[in-house]
Short mmCIF file of C-alpha atoms and ligand atoms in Angstrom, two decimals:
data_model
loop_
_atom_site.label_atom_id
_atom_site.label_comp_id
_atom_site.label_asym_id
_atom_site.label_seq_id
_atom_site.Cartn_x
_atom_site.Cartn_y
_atom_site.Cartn_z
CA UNK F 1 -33.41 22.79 26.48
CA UNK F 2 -30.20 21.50 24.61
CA UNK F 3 -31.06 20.42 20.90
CA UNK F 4 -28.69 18.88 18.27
CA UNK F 5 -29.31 19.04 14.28
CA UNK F 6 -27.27 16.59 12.70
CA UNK F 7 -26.36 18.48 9.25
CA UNK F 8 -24.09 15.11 8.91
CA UNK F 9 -22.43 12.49 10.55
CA UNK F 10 -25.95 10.48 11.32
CA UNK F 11 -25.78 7.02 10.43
CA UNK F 12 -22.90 7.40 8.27
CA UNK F 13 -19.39 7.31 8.86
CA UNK F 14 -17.58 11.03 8.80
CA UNK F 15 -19.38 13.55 7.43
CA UNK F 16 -19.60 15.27 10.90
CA UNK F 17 -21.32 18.71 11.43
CA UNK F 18 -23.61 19.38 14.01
CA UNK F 19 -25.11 21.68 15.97
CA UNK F 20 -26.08 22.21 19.27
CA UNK F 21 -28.37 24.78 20.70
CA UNK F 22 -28.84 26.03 23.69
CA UNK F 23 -30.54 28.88 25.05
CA UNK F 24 -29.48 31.48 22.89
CA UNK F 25 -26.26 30.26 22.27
CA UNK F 26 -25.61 28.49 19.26
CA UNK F 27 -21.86 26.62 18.00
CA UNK F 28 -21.06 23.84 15.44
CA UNK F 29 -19.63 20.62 16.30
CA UNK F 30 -17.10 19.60 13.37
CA UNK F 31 -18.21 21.36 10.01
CA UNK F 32 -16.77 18.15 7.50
CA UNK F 33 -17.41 16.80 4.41
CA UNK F 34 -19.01 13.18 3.97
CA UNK F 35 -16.99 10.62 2.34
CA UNK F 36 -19.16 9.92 -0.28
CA UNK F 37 -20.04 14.07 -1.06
CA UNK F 38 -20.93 15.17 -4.37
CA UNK F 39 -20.45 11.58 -5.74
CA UNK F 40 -24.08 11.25 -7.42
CA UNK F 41 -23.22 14.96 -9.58
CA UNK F 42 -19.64 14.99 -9.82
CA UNK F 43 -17.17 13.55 -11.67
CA UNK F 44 -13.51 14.46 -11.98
CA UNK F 45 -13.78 17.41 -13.71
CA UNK F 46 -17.50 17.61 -13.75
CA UNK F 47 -17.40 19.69 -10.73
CA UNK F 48 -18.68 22.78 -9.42
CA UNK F 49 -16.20 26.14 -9.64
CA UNK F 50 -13.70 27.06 -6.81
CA UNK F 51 -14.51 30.47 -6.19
CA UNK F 52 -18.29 30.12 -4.76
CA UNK F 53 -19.72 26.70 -5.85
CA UNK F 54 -22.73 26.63 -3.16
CA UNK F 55 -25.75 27.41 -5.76
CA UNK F 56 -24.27 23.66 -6.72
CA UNK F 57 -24.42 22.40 -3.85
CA UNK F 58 -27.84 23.24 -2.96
CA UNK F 59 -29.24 22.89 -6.23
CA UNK F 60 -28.63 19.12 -5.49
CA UNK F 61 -29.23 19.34 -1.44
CA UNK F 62 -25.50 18.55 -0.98
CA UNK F 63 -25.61 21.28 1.48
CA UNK F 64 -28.58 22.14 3.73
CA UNK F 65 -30.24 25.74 3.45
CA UNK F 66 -29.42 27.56 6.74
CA UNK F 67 -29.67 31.07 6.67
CA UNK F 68 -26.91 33.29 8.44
CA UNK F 69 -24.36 30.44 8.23
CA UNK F 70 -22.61 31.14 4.81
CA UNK F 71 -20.50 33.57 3.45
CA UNK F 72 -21.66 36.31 1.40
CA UNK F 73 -19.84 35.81 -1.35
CA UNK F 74 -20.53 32.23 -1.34
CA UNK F 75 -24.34 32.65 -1.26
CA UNK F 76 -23.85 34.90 -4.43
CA UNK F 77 -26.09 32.94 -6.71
CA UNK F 78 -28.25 30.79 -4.44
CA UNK F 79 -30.83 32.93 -4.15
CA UNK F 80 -30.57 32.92 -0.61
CA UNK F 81 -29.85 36.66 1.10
CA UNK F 82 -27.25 37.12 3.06
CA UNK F 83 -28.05 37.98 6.71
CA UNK F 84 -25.02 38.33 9.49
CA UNK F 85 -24.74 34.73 11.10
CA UNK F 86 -26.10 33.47 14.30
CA UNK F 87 -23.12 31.16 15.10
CA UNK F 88 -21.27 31.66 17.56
CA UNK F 89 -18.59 28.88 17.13
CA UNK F 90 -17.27 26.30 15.49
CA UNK F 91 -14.99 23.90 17.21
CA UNK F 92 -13.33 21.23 15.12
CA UNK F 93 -12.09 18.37 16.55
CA UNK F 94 -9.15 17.16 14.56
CA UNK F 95 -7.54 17.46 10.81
CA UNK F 96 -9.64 15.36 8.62
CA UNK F 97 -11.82 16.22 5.54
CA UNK F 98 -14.85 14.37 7.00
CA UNK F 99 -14.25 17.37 10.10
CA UNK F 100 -13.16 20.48 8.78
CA UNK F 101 -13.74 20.40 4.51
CA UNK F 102 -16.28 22.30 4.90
CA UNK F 103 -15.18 25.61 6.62
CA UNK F 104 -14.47 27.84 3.56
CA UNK F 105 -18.52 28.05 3.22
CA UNK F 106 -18.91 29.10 6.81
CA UNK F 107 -19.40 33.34 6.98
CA UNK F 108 -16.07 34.88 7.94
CA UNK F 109 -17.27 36.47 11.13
CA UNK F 110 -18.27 33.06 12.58
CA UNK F 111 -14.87 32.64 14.85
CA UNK F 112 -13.20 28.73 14.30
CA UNK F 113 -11.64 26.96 17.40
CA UNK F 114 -9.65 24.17 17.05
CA UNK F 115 -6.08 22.82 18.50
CA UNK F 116 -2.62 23.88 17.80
CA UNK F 117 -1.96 20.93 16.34
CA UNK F 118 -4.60 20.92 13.47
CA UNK F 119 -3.48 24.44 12.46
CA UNK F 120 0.14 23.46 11.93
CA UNK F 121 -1.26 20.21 9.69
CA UNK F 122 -3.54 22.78 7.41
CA UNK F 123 -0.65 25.15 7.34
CA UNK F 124 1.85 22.33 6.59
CA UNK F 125 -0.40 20.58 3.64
CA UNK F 126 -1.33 23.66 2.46
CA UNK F 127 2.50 24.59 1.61
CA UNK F 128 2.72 21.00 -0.17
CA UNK F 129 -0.35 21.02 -2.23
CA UNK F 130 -1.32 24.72 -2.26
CA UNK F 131 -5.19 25.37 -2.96
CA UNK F 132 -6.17 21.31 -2.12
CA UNK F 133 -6.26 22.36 2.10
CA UNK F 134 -8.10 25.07 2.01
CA UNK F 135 -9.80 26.66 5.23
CA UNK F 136 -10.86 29.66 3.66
CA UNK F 137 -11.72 33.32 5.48
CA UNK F 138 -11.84 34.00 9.23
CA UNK F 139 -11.51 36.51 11.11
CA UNK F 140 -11.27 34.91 14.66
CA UNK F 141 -9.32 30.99 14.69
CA UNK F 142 -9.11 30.27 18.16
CA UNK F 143 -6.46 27.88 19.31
CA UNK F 144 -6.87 25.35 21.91
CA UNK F 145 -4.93 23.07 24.02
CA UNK F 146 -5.71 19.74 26.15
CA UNK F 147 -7.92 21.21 28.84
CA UNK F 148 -8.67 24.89 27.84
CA UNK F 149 -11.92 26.12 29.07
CA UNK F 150 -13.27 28.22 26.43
CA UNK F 151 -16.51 30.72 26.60
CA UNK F 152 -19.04 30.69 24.20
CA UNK F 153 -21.79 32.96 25.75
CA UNK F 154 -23.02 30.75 28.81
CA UNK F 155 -21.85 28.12 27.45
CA UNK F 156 -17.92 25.94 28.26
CA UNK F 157 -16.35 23.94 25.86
CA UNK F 158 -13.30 22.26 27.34
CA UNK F 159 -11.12 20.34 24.45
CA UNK F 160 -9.77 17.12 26.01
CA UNK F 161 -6.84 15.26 24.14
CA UNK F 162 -7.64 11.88 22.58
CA UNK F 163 -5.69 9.52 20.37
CA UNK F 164 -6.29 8.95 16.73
CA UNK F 165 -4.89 8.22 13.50
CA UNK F 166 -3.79 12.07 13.18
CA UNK F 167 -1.46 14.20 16.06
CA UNK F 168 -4.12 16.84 17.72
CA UNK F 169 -7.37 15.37 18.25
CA UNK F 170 -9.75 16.17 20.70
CA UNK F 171 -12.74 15.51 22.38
CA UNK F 172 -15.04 17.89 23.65
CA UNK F 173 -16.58 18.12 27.18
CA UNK F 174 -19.38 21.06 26.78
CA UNK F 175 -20.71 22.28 29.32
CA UNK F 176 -24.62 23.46 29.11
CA UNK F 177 -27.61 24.46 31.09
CA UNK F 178 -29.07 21.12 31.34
CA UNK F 179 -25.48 19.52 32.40
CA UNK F 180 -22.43 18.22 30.79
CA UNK F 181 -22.84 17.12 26.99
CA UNK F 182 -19.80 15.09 26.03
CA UNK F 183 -18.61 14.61 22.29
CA UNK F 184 -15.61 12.00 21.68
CA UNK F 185 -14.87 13.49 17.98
CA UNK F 186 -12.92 10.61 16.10
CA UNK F 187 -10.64 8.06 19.02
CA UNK F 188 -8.80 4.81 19.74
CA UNK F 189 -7.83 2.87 22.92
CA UNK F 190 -4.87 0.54 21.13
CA UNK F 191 -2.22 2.69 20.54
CA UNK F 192 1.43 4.62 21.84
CA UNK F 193 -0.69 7.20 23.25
CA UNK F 194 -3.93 5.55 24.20
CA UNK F 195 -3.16 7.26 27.51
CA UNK F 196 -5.16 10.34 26.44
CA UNK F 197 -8.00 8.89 25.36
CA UNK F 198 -8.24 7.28 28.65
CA UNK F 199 -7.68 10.84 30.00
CA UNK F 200 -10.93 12.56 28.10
CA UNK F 201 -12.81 9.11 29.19
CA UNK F 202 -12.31 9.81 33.13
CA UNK F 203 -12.85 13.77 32.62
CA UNK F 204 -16.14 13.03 30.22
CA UNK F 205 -17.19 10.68 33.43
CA UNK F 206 -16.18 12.83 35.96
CA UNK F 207 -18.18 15.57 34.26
CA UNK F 208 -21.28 13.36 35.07
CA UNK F 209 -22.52 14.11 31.75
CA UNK F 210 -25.84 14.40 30.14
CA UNK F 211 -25.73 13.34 26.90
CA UNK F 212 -22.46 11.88 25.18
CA UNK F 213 -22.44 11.92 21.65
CA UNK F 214 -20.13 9.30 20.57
CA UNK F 215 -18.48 7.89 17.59
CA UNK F 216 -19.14 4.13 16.34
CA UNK F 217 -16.79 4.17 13.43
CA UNK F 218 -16.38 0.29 14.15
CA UNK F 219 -19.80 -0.72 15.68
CA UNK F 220 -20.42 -3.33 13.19
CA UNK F 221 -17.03 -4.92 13.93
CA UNK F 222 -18.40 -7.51 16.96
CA UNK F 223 -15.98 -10.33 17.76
CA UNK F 224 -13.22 -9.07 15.31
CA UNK F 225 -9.79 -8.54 15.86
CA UNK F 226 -8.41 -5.41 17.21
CA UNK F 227 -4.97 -4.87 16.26
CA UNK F 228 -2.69 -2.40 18.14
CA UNK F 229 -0.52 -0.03 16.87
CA UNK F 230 2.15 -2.26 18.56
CA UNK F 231 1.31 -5.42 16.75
CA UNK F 232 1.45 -3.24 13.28
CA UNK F 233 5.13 -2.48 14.10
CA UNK F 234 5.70 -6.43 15.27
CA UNK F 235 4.26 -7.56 11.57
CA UNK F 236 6.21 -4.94 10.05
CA UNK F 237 9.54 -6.01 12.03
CA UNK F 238 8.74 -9.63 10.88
CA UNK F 239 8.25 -8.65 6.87
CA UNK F 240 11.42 -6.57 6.85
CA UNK F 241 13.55 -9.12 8.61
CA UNK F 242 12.57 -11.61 6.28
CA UNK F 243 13.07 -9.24 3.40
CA UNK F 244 15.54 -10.10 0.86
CA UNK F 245 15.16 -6.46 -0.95
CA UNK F 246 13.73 -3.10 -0.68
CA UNK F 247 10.41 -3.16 1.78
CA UNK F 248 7.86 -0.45 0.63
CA UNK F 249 5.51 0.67 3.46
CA UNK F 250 2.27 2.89 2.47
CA UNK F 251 0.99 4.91 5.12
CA UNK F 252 -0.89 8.43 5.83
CA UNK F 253 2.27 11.38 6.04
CA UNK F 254 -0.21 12.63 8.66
CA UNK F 255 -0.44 9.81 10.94
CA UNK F 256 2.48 9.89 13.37
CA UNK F 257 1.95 6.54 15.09
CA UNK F 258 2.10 5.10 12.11
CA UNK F 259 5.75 6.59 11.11
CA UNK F 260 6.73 6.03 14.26
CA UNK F 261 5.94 1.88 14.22
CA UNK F 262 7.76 1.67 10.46
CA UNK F 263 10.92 3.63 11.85
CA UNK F 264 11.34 1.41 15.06
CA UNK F 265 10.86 -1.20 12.78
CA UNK F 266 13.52 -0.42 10.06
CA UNK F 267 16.22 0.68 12.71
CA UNK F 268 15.77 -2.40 14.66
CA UNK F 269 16.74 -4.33 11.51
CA UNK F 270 20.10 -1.86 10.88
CA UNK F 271 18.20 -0.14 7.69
CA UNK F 272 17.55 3.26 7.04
CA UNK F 273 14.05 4.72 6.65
CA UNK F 274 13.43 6.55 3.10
CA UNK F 275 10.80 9.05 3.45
CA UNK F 276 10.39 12.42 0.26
CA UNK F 277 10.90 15.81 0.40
CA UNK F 278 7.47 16.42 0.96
CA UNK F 279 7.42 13.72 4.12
CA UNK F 280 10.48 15.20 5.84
CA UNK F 281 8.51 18.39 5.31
CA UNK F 282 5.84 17.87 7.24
CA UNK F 283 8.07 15.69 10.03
CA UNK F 284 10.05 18.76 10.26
CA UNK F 285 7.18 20.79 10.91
CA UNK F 286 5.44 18.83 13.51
CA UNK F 287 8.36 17.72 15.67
CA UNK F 288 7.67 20.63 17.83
CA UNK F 289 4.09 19.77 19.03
CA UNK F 290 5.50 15.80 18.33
CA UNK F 291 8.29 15.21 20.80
CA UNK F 292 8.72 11.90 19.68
CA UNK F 293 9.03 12.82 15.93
CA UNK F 294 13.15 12.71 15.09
CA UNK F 295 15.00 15.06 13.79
CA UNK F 296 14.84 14.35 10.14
CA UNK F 297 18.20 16.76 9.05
CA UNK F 298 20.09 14.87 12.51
CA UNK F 299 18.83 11.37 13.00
CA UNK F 300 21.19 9.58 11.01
CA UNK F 301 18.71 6.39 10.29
CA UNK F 302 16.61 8.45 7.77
CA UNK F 303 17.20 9.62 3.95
CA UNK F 304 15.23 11.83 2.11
CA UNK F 305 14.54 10.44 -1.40
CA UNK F 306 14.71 12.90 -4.94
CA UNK F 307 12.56 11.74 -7.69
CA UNK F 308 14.31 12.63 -11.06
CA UNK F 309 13.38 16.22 -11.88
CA UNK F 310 14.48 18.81 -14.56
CA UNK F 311 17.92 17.97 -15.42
CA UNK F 312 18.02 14.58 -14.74
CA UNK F 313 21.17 15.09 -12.76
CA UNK F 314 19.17 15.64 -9.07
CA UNK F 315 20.73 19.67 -8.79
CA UNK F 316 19.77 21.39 -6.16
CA UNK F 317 18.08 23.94 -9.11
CA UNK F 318 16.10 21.14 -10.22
CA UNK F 319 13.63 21.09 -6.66
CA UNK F 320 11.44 23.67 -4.68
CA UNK F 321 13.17 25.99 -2.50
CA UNK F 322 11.61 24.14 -0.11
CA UNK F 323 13.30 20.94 -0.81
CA UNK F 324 16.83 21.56 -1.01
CA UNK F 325 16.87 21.86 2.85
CA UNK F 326 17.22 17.90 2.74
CA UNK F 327 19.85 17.67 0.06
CA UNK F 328 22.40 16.50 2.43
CA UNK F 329 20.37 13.31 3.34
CA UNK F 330 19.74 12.88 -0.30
CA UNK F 331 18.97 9.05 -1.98
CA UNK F 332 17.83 8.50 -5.29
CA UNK F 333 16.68 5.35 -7.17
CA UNK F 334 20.35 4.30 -8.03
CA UNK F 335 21.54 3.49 -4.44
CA UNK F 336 17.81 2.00 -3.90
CA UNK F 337 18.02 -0.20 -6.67
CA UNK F 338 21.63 -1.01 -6.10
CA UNK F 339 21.10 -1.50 -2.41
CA UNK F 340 17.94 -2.72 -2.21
CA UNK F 341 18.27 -4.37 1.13
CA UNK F 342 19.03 -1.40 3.44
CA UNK F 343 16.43 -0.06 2.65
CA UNK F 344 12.61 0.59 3.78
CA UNK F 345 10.85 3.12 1.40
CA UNK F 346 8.04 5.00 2.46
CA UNK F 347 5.39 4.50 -0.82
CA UNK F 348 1.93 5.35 -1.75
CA UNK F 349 -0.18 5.22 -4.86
CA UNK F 350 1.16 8.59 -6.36
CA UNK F 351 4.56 7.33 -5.95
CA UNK F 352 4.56 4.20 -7.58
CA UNK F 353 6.30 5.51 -10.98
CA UNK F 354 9.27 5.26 -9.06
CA UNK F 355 9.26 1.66 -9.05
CA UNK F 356 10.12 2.05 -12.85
CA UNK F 357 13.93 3.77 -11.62
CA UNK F 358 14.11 1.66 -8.92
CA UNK F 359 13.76 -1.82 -10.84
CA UNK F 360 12.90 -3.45 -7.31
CA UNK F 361 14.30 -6.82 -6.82
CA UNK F 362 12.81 -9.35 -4.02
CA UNK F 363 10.92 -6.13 -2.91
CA UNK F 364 8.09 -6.25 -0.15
CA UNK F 365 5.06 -3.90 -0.13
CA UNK F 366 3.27 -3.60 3.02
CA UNK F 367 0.04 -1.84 2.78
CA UNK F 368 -0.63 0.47 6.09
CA UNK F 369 -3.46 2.38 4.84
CA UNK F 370 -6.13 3.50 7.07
CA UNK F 371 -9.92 2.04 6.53
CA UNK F 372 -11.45 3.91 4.05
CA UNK F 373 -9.36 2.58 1.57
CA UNK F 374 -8.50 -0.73 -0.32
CA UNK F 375 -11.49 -1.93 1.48
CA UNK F 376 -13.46 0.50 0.01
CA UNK F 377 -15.52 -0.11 -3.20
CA UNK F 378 -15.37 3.29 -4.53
CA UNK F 379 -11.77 3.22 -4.31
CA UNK F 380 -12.24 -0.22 -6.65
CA UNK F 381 -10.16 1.56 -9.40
CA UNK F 382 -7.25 2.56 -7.50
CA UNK F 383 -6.83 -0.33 -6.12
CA UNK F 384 -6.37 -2.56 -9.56
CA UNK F 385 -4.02 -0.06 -11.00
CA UNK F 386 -2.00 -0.71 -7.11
CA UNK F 387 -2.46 -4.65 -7.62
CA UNK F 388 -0.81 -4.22 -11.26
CA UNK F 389 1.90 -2.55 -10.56
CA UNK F 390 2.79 -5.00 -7.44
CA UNK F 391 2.62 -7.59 -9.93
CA UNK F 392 4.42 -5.97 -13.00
CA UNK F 393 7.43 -5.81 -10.45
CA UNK F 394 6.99 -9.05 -8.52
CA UNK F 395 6.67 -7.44 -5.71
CA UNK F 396 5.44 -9.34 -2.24
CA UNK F 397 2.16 -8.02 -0.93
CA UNK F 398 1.18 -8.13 2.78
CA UNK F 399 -1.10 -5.80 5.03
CA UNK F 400 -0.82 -4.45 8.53
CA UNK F 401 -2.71 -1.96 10.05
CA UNK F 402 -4.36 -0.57 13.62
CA UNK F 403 -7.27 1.10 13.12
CA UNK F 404 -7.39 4.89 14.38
CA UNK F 405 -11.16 4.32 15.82
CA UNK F 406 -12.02 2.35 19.34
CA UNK F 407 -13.11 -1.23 18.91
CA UNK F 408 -16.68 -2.12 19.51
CA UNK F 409 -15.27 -3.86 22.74
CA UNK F 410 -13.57 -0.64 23.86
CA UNK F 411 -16.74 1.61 22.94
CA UNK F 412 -18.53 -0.31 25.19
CA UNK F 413 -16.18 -0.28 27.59
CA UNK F 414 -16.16 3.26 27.43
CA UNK F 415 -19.60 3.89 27.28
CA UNK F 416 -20.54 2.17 30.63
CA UNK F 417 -17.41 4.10 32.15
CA UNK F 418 -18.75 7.57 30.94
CA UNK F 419 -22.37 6.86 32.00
CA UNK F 420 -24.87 9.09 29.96
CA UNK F 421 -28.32 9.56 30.81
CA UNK F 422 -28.35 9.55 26.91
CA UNK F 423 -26.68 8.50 24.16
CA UNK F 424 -26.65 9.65 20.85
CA UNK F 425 -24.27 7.65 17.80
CA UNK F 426 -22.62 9.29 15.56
CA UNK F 427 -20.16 8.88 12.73
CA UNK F 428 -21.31 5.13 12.36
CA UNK F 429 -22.97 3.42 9.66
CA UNK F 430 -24.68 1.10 12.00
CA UNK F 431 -26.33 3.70 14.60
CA UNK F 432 -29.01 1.24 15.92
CA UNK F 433 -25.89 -1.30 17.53
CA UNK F 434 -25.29 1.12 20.27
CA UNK F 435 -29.55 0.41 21.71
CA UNK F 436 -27.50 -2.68 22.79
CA UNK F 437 -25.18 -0.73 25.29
CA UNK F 438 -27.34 1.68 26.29
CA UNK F 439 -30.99 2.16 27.63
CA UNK F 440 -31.36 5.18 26.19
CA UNK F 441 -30.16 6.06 22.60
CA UNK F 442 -31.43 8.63 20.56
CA UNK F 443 -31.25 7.76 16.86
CA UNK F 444 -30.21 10.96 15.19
CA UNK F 445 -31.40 11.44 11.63
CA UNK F 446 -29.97 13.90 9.34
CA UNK F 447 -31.26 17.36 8.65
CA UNK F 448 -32.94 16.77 11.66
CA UNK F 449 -33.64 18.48 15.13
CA UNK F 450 -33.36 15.89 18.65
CA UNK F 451 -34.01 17.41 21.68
CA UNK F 452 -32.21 16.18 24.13
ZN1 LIG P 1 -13.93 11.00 11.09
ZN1 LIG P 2 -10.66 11.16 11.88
#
């Protein structure tokens, strides 16, 4: 008998943790954080202390009371005694908070599997804001590639590469007693690389599976537009042709496609690409699981902007060791503002005081954000304070962006392909869309067990 407890990720969007049972043998799907977490209790810094924090987190339920999951130290003043856990794995499927936030709670001896890629991203954010990525304690990380077959007591879990909004995602193909039991983490059908996705979508049918547990991200989206990843870089070829200054572009550092789109974009248009320090940072450091990534210190299409620091006078003294690898492509605000026109800018929201140096004239902003933002209500605040400062400087405002989750269309699609005797949504605030595509769904609820 194969059961699932949905600790989160049912009916809401991220959030995912879950596990699955089976005979003895016991992993984690994802261990994440939802979205909205801690949002009732907390409040910037009404929140509850670094160094063990769960007695918080249970006091208010945020976190469910499972014995032999958490660490010791972390179940310090809950109450709860500490026993040696019963895990024995937790795979996560890709690097975002809404999959993997949650692992410094986990016990230390629980061993963490997850793919090459989403190490070098925690490593590589962790080095730019240190103490904001954290993973926390254990003894046994296990890296995977596309189509490992990894052990967990009877149990197989083979990672299959998908495409998302992120380098390094998987889905997972487990194999059980009862049969195959696939789970298609976070993925998309409409990009560079949709070509892996379609890979895990043959293997998960192949596998004649079970159950598939399957992400609905946009399930409520019927009849609306799917833009590609292609069309983003079309829209933003258009807006910087037409461009009489400086075109900002705001996009996540971690989403390659994305970079990728805005650079073919600004070289087709004879401009150079300005990314930050802390950009060609992480470039640099995933160009060797990204072989289309360029060489930030070589390709000569991209600069590498310094914000005024210290002295004023942009010395090498003045930035992180870190940094001054990138002082020979160096820009500043003066050539930006005198130049506006060669010029695309990589921007985002903590960035904006630079639009104070640069003085942007006939500037562009395109807005390349991924969905939980803008769009978002509890990001209302954020969002004014952007809309000002466009407007202080006059500067144009348009939006183009692929999502990094399949269209309703393509779940469909993929869902009939795969073939499940069940189905179970997840990460999807509208869980009960998917008893049209399949005869049999299982509704999971949170906190609770499904046998399946
Ligand atoms: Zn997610
Ligand atoms: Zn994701």
């Amino acid at each position: 008998m194969v059961s699932l407890t949905f600790y989160g990720g049912a009916g809401e969007i991220g959030g995912n943790k879950i596990l699955l049972e089976d005979k003895g043998a016991r992993i984690y799907l994802d261990f994440g954080e939802s979205f909205n977490f801690g949002e009732d209790y907390f409040y910037e810094y009404l929140s509850p202390r670094a160094v063990n924090g769960l007695e918080v987190y249970f006091e208010f339920g945020l976190l469910p009371k499972v014995p032999r999951l958490y660490g010791k130290r972390q179940l310090q003043f809950t109450g709860m005694k500490y026993a040696p856990p019963d895990i024995d794995a937790v795979f996560i499927s890709h690097f975002h908070s809404d999959h993997l936030n949650h692992l410094p709670f986990l016990d230390e001896g629980i061993p963490v599997y997850m793919g090459h890629g989403t190490q070098r991203l925690i490593e590589t954010y962790n080095k730019l804001y240190p103490g904001y990525y954290k993973m926390g304690e254990h003894k046994e990380i296990g890296l995977f590639k596309s189509g490992d077959k990894i052990k967990v007591k009877h149990l197989v879990v083979e990672p299959i590469h998908v495409e998302h909004s992120v380098p390094g995602a998987y889905g997972f193909i487990i194999h059980t007693s009862k049969g195959a039991v696939v789970y298609t983490g976070d993925f998309r059908l409409h990009g560079p690389r949709s070509d892996m996705s379609q890979e895990f979508v043959e293997k998960a049918a192949d596998a004649r599976p079970y159950a598939m547990l399957c992400e609905g991200t946009r399930m409520a989206e019927a009849g609306e537009r799917n833009y590609t990843e292609k069309e983003v870089e079309e829209k933003a070829d258009e807006i910087i042709k037409e461009a009489k200054g400086i075109v900002f572009a705001d996009f996540s550092m971690a989403n390659v496609d994305r970079f990728l789109s805005f650079y073919n974009a600004t070289v087709k248009n004879g401009r150079k690409l300005v990314i930050d320090t802390r950009f060609a940072f992480v470039l640099d450091n995933l160009r060797e699981k990204v072989a289309a990534l360029p060489d930030v210190m070589e390709d000569k299409d991209i600069l590498v902007y310094y914000r005024i620091a210290k002295s004023c006078e942009f010395e090498e003294k003045d930035y992180y060791p870190w940094e001054r690898k990138y002082f020979p492509k160096k820009v500043t605000y003066k050539e930006l503002s005198r130049a506006g026109k060669g010029y695309v800018m990589h921007m985002g929201f903590n960035k904006l005081m630079e639009l104070v140096y640069i003085q942007p004239k006939d500037a562009e902003f395109v807005y390349s954000m991924s969905e939980h933002f803008l769009e978002g209500e509890e990001n209302e605040e954020m969002r004014t304070v952007m809309e000002n400062w466009v407007k202080h400087f006059k500067v144009g405002f348009h939006k183009a962006h692929s999502s990094g989750h399949a269209s309703r269309e393509d779940l469909e699609e993929v869902v009939k392909k795969v073939n499940p005797k069940v189905l179970v949504p997840m990460h999807t605030s509208k869980p009960e869309e998917f008893l049209k595509l399949h005869k049999n769904v299982v509704l999971p609820e949170k906190g609770k067990t499904i046998e399946i």
